[in-house]
PDB file of C-alpha atoms in Angstrom:
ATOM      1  CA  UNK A 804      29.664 -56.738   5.740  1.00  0.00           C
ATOM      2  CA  UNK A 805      32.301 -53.714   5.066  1.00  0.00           C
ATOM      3  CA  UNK A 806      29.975 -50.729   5.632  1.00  0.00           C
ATOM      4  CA  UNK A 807      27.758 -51.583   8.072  1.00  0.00           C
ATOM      5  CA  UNK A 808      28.285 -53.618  11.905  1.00  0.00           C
ATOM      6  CA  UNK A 809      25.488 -55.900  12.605  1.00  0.00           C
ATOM      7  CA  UNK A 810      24.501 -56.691  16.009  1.00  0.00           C
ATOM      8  CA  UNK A 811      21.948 -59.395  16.097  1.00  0.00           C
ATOM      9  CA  UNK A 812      21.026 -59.586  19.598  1.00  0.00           C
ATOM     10  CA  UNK A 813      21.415 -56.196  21.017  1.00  0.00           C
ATOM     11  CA  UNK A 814      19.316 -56.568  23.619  1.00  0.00           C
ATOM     12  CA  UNK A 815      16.663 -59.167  23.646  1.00  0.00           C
ATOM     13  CA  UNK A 816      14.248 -59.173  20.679  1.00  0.00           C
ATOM     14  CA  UNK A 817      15.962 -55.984  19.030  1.00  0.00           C
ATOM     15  CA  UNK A 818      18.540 -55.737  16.641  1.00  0.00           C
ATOM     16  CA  UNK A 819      20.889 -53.017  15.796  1.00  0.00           C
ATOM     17  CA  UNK A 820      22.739 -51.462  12.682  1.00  0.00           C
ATOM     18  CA  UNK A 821      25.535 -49.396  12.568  1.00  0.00           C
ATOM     19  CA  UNK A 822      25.969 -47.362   9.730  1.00  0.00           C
ATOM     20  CA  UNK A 823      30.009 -48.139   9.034  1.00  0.00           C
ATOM     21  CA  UNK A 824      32.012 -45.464   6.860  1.00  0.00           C
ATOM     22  CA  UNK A 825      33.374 -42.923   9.724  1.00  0.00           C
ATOM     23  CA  UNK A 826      35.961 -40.786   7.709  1.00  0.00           C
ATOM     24  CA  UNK A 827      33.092 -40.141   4.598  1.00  0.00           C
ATOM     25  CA  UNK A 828      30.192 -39.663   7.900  1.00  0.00           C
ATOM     26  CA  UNK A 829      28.885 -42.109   6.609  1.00  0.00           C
ATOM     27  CA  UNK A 830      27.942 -41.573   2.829  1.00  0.00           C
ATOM     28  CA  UNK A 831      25.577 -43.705   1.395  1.00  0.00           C
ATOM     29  CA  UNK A 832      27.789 -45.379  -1.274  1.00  0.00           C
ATOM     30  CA  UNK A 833      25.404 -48.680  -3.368  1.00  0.00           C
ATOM     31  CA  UNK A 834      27.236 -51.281  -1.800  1.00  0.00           C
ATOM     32  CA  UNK A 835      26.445 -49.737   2.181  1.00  0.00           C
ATOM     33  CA  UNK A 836      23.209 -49.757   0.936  1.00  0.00           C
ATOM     34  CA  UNK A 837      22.654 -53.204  -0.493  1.00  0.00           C
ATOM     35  CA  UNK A 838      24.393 -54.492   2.090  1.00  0.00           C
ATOM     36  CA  UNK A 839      21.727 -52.436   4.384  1.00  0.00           C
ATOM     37  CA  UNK A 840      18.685 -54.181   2.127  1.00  0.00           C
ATOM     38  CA  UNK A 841      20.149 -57.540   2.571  1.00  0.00           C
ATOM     39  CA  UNK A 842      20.713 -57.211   6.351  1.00  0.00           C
ATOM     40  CA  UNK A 843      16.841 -55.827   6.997  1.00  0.00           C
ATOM     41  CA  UNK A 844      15.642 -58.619   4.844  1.00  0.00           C
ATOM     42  CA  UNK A 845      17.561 -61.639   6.685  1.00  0.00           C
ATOM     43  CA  UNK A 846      16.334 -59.820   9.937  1.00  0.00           C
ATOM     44  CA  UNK A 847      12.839 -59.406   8.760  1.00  0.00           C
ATOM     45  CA  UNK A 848      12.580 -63.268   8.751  1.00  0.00           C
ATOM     46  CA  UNK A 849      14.729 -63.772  12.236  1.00  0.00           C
ATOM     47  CA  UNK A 850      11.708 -64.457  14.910  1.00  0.00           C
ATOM     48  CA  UNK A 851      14.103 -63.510  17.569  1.00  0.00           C
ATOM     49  CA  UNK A 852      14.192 -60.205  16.599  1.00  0.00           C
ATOM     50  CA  UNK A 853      11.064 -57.877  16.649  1.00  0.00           C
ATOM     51  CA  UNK A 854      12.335 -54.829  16.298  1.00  0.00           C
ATOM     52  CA  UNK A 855      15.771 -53.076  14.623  1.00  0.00           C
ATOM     53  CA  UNK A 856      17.457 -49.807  15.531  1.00  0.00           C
ATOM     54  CA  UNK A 857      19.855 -48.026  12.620  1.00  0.00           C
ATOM     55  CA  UNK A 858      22.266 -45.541  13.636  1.00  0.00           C
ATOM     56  CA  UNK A 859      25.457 -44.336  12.602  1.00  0.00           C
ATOM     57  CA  UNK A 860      27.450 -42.443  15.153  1.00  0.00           C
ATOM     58  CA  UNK A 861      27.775 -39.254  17.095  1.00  0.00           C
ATOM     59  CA  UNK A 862      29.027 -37.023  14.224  1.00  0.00           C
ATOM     60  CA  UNK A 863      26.364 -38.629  11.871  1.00  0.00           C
ATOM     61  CA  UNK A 864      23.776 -40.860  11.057  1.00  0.00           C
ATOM     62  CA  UNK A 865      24.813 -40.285   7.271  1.00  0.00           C
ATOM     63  CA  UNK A 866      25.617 -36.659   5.577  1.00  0.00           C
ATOM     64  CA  UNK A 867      24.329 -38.025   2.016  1.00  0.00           C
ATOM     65  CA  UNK A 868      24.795 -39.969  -0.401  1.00  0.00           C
ATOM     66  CA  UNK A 869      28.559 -40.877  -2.075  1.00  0.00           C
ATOM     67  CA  UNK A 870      28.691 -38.259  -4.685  1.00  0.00           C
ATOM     68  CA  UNK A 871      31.802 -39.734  -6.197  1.00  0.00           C
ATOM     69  CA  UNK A 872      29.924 -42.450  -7.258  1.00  0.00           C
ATOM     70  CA  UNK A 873      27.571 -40.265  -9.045  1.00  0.00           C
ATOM     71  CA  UNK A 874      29.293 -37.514 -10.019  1.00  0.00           C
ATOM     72  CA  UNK A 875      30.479 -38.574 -13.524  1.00  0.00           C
ATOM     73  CA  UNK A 876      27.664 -40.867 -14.456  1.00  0.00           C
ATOM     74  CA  UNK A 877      24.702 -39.928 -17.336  1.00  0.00           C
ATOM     75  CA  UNK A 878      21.177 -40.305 -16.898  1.00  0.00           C
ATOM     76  CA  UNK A 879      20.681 -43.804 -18.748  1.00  0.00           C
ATOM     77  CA  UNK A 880      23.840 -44.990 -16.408  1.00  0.00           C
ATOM     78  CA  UNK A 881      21.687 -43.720 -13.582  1.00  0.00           C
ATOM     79  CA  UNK A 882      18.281 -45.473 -14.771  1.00  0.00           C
ATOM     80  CA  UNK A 883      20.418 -48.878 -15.581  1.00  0.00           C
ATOM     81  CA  UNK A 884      22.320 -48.655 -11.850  1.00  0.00           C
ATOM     82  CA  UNK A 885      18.589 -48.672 -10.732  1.00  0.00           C
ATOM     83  CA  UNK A 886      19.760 -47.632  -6.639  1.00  0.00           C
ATOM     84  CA  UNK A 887      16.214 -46.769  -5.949  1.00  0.00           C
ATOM     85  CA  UNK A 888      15.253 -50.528  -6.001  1.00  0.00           C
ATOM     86  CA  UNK A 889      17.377 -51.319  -3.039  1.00  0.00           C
ATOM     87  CA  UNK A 890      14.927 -48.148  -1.140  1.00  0.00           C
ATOM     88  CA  UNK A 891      11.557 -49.708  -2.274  1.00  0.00           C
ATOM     89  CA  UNK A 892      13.007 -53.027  -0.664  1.00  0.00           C
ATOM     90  CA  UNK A 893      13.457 -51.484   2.683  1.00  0.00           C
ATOM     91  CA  UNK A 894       9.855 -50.183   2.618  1.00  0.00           C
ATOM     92  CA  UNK A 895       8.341 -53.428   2.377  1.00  0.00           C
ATOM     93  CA  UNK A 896      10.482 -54.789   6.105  1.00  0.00           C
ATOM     94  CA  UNK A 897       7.537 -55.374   8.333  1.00  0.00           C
ATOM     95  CA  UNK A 898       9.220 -55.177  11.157  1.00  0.00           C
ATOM     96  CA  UNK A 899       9.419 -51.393  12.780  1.00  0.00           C
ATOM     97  CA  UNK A 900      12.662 -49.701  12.194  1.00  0.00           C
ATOM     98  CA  UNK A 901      13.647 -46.755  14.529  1.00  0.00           C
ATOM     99  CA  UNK A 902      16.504 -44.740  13.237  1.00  0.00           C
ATOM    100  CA  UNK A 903      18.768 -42.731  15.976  1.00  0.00           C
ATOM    101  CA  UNK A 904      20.171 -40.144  14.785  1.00  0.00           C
ATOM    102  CA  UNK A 905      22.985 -38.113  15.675  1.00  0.00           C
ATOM    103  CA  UNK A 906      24.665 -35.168  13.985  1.00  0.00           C
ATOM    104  CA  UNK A 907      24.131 -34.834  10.172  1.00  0.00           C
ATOM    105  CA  UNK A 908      21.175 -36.433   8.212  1.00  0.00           C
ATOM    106  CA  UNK A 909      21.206 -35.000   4.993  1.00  0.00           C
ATOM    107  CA  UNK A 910      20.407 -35.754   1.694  1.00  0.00           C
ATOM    108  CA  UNK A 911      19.677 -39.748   1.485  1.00  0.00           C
ATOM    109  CA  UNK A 912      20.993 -39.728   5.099  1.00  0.00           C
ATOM    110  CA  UNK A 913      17.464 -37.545   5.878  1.00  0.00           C
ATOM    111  CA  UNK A 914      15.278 -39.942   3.366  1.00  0.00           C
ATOM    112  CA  UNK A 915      16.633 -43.109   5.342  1.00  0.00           C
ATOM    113  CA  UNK A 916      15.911 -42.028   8.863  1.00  0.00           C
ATOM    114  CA  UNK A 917      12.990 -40.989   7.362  1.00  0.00           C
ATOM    115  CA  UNK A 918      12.173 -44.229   5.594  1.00  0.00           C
ATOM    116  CA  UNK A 919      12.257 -45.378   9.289  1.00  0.00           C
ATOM    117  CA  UNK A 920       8.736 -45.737  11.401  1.00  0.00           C
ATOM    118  CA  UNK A 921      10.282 -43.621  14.143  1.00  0.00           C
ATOM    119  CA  UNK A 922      13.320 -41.449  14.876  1.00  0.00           C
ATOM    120  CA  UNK A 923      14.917 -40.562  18.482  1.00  0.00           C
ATOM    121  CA  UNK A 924      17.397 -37.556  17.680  1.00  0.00           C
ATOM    122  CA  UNK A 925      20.165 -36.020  19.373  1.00  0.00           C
ATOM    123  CA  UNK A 926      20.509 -32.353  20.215  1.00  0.00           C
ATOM    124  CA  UNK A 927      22.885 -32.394  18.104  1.00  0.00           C
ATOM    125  CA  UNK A 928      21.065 -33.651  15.161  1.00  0.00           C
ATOM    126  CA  UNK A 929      21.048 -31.314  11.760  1.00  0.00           C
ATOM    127  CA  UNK A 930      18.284 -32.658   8.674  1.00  0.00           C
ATOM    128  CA  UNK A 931      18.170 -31.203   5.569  1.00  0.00           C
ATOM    129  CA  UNK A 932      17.963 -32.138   1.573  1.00  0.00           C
ATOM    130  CA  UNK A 933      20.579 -30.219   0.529  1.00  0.00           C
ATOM    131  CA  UNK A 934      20.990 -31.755  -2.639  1.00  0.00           C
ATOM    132  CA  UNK A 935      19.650 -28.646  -4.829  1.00  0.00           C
ATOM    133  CA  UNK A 936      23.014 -27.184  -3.827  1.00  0.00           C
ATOM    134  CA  UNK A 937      24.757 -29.197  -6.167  1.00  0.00           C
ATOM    135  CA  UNK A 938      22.581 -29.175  -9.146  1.00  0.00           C
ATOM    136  CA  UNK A 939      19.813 -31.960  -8.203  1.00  0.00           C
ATOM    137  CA  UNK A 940      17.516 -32.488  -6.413  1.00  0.00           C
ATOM    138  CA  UNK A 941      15.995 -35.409  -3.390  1.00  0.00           C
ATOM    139  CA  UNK A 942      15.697 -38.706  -5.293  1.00  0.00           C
ATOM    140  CA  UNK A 943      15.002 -41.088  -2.698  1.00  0.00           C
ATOM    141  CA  UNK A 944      11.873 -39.762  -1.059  1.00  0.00           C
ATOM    142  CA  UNK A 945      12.928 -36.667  -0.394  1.00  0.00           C
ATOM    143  CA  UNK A 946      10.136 -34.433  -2.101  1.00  0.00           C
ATOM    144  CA  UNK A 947       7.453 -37.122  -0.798  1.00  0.00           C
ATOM    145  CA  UNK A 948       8.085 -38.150   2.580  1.00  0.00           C
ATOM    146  CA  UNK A 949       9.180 -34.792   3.771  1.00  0.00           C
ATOM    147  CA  UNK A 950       6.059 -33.061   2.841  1.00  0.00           C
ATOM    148  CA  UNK A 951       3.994 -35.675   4.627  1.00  0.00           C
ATOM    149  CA  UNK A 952       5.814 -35.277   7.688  1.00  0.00           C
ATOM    150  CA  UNK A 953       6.500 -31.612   7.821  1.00  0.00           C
ATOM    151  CA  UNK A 954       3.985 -29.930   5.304  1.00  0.00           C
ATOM    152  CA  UNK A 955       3.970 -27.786   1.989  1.00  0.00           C
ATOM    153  CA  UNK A 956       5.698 -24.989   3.131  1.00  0.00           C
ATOM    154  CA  UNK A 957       9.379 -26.171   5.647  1.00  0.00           C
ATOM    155  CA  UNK A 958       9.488 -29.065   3.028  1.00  0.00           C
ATOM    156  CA  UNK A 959       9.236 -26.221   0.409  1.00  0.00           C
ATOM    157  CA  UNK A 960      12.300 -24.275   1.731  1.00  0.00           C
ATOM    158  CA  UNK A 961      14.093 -27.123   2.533  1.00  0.00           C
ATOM    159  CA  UNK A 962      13.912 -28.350  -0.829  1.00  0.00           C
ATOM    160  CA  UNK A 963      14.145 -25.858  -2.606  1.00  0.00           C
ATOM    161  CA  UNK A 964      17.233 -23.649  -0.745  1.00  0.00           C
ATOM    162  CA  UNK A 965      19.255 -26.894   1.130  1.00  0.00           C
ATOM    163  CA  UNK A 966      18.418 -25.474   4.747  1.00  0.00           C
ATOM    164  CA  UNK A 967      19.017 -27.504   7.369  1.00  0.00           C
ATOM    165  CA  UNK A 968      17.063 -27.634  10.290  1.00  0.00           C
ATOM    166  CA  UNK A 969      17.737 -28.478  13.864  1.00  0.00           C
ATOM    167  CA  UNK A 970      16.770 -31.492  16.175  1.00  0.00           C
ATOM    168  CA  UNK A 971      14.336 -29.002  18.008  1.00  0.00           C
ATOM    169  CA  UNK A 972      12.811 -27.703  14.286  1.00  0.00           C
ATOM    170  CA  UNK A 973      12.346 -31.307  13.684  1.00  0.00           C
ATOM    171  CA  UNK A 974      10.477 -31.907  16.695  1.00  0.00           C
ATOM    172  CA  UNK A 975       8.077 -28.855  16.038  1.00  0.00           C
ATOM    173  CA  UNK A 976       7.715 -29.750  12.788  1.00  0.00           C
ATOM    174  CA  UNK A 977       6.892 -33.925  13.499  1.00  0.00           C
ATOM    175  CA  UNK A 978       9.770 -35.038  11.587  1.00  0.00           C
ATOM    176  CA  UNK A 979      11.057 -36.771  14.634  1.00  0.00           C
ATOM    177  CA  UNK A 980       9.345 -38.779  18.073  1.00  0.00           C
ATOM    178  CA  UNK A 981      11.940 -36.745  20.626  1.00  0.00           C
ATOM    179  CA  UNK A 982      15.583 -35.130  20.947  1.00  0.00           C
ATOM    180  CA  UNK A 983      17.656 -36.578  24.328  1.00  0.00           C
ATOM    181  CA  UNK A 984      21.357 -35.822  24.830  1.00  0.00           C
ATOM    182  CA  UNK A 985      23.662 -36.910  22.320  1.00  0.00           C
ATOM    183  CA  UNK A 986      25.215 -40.056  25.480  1.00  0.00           C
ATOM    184  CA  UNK A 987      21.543 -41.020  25.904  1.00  0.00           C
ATOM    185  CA  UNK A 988      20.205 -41.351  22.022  1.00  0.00           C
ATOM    186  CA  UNK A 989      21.112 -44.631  21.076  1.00  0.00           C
ATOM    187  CA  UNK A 990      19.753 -45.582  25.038  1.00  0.00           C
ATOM    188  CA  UNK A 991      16.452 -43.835  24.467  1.00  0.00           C
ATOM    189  CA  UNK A 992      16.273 -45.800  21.033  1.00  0.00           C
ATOM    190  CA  UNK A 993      16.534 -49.046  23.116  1.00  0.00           C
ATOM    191  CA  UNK A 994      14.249 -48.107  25.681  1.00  0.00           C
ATOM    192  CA  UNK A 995      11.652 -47.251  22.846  1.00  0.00           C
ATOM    193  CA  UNK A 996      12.361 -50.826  21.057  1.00  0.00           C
ATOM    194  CA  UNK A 997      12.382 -52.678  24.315  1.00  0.00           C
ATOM    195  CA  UNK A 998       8.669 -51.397  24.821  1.00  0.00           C
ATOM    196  CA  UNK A 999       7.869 -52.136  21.314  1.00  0.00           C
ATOM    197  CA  UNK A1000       9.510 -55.182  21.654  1.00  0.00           C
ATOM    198  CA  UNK A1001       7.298 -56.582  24.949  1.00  0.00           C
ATOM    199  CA  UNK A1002       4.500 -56.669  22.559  1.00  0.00           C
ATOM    200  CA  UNK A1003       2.762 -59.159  20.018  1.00  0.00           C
ATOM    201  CA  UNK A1004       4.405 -58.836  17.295  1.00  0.00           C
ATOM    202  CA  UNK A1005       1.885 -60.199  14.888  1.00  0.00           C
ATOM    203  CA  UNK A1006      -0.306 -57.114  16.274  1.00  0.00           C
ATOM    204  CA  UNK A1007       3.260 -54.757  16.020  1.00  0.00           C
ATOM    205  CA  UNK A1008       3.670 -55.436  12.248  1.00  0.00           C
ATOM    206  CA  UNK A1009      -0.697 -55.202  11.142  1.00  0.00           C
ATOM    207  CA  UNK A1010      -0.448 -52.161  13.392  1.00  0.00           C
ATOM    208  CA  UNK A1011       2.561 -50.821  11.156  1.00  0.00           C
ATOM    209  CA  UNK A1012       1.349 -51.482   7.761  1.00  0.00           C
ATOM    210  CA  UNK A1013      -2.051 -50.318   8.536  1.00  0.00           C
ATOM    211  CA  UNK A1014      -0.218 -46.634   9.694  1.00  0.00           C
ATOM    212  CA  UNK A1015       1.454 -46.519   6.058  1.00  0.00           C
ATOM    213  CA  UNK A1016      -1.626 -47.628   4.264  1.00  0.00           C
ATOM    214  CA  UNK A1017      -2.880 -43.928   5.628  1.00  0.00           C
ATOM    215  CA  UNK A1018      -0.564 -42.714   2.976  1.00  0.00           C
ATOM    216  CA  UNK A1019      -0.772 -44.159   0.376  1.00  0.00           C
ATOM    217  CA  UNK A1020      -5.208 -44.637   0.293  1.00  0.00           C
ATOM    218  CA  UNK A1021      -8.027 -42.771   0.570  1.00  0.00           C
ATOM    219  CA  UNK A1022      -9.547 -42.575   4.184  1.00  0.00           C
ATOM    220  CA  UNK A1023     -12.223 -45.131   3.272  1.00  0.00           C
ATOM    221  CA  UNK A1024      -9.620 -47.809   1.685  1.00  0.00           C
ATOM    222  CA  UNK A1025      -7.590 -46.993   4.423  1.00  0.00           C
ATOM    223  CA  UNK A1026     -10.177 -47.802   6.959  1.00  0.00           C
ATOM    224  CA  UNK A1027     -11.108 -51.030   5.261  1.00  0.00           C
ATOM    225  CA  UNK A1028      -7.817 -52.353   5.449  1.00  0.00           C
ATOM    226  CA  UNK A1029      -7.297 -51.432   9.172  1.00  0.00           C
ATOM    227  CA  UNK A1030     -10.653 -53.511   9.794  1.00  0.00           C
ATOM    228  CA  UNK A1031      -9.436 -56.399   7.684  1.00  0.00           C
ATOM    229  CA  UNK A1032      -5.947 -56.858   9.879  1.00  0.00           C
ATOM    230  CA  UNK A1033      -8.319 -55.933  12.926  1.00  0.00           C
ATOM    231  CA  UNK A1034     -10.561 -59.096  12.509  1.00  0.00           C
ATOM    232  CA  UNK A1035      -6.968 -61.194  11.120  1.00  0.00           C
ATOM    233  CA  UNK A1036      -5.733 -60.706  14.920  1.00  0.00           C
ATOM    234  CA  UNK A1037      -8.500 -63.045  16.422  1.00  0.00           C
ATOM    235  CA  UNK A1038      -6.531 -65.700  14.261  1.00  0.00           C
ATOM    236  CA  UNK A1039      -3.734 -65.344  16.290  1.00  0.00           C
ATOM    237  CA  UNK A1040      -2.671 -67.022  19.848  1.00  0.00           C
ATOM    238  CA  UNK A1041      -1.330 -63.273  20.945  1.00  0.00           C
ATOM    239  CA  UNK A1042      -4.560 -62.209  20.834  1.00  0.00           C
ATOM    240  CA  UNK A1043      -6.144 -65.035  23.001  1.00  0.00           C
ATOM    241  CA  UNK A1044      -3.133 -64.823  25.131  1.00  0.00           C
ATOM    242  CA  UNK A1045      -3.278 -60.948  25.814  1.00  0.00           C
ATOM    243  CA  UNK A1046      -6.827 -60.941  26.310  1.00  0.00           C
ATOM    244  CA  UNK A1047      -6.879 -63.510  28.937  1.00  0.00           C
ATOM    245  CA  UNK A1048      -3.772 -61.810  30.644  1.00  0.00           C
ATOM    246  CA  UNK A1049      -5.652 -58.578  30.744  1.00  0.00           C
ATOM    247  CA  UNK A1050      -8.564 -60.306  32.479  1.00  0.00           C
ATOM    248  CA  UNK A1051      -6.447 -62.555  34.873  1.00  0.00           C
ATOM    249  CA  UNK A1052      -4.430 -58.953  35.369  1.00  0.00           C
ATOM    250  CA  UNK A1053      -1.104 -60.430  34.475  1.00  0.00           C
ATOM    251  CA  UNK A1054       1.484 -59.503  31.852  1.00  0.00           C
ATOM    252  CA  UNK A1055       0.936 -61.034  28.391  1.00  0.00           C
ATOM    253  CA  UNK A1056       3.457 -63.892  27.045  1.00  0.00           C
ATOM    254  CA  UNK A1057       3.732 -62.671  23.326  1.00  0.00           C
ATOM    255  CA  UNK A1058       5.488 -65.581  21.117  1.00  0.00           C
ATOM    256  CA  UNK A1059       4.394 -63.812  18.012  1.00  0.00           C
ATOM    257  CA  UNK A1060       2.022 -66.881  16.487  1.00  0.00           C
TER     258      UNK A1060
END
């Protein structure tokens, strides 16, 4: 991998990504991002990992995507690259992803962390769409998953004029889960995995697609498919197992079958 820094084992059950491309703060050129898809995938099957953490560094998670790379091409070379494929790949991991972010997370930097399940933020994190400033607009979510997470009217203006917005602004708004110091984000992004991590995560992944069914279904289809992974559960040995611990009042051995 050239763009990205893999570490497999971070801690035990959780896996992290570094986002790779320091001098461009880390621009999200197509081959960073396929070689993003390919890593979540591989990691998606790995049963010693449960959870995965993507970051970039202090300065940024990622300012955008690589404009060079898109500056001189036409619409059909656009539609025939087809970049958005490698996006609707990354929605389908079933493991959670928490993003920590620090600094910028603009433009496809913003739709990534927020193609996450969860984001810990620096204070010094900055998100915006700011991609109206040169002539386009958000391509990879942007429009969508913004208005779902802040509403009509900050996703409006931050469409629509490039603002950026602060870690705090996010917070307000429930773009993001919490802002810590920028030496204790990528900690408080373990510390959130690690819990995550403890559990079943048969239960953690159900749990997670039933969430993003909410968006994408009525209430009532929604509700029928929370039920449906609800009764799935008493298929598994997690469940036996965590019942039983709760009743013997001891922790839970989760081994994810």
């Amino acid at each position: 991998m050239e763009f990205i820094i893999i570490h497999q084992q971070a801690q035990p059950f959780i896996a992290h990504i570094q986002l790779n491309r320091p001098k461009e703060l880390n621009a999200l050129n197509l081959q960073l991002m396929q070689e993003l898809r390919d890593t979540l995938k591989a990691l998606d099957e790995d049963d010693q990992v449960r959870v995965i953490i993507i970051s970039g560094n202090d300065k940024a998670f990622a300012a955008g995507a690589d404009i060079k790379q898109m500056a001189g091409k036409t619409a059909i070379d656009m539609y025939n690259v087809d970049q958005f494929s490698t996006w609707d790949t990354i929605k389908k991991i079933k493991k959670p992803i928490i993003a920590a972010v620090s600094g910028f997370a603009l433009g496809g930097g913003c739709e990534l962390a927020m193609l996450c399940d969860m984001i810990v933020a620096s204070e010094s994190a900055r998100f915006g769409q700011p991609e109206i400033r040169i002539g386009v607009m958000p391509g990879a979510g942007g429009t969508q998953r913004l208005t779902r997470a802040v509403g009509k009217a900050l996703a409006m203006e931050m469409v629509l004029t490039g603002k950026f917005i602060t870690a705090e602004e996010a917070l307000q708004a429930g773009l993001i889960n919490k802002i810590v110091p920028v030496e204790l984000y990528l900690t408080e992004a373990f510390r959130l995995a690690a819990e995550i991590a403890q559990l079943s995560p048969l239960a953690v992944k159900m749990a997670k697609e039933s969430v993003l069914r909410a968006f994408d279904s009525t209430l009532e289809e929604g509700l029928h498919f929370e039920r449906k992974n609800f009764y799935l559960l008493f298929a598994s040995e997690d469940q036996k197992e965590g019942m039983q611990a709760f009743m013997e009042k001891r922790a839970p051995v989760f081994t994810g079958k």
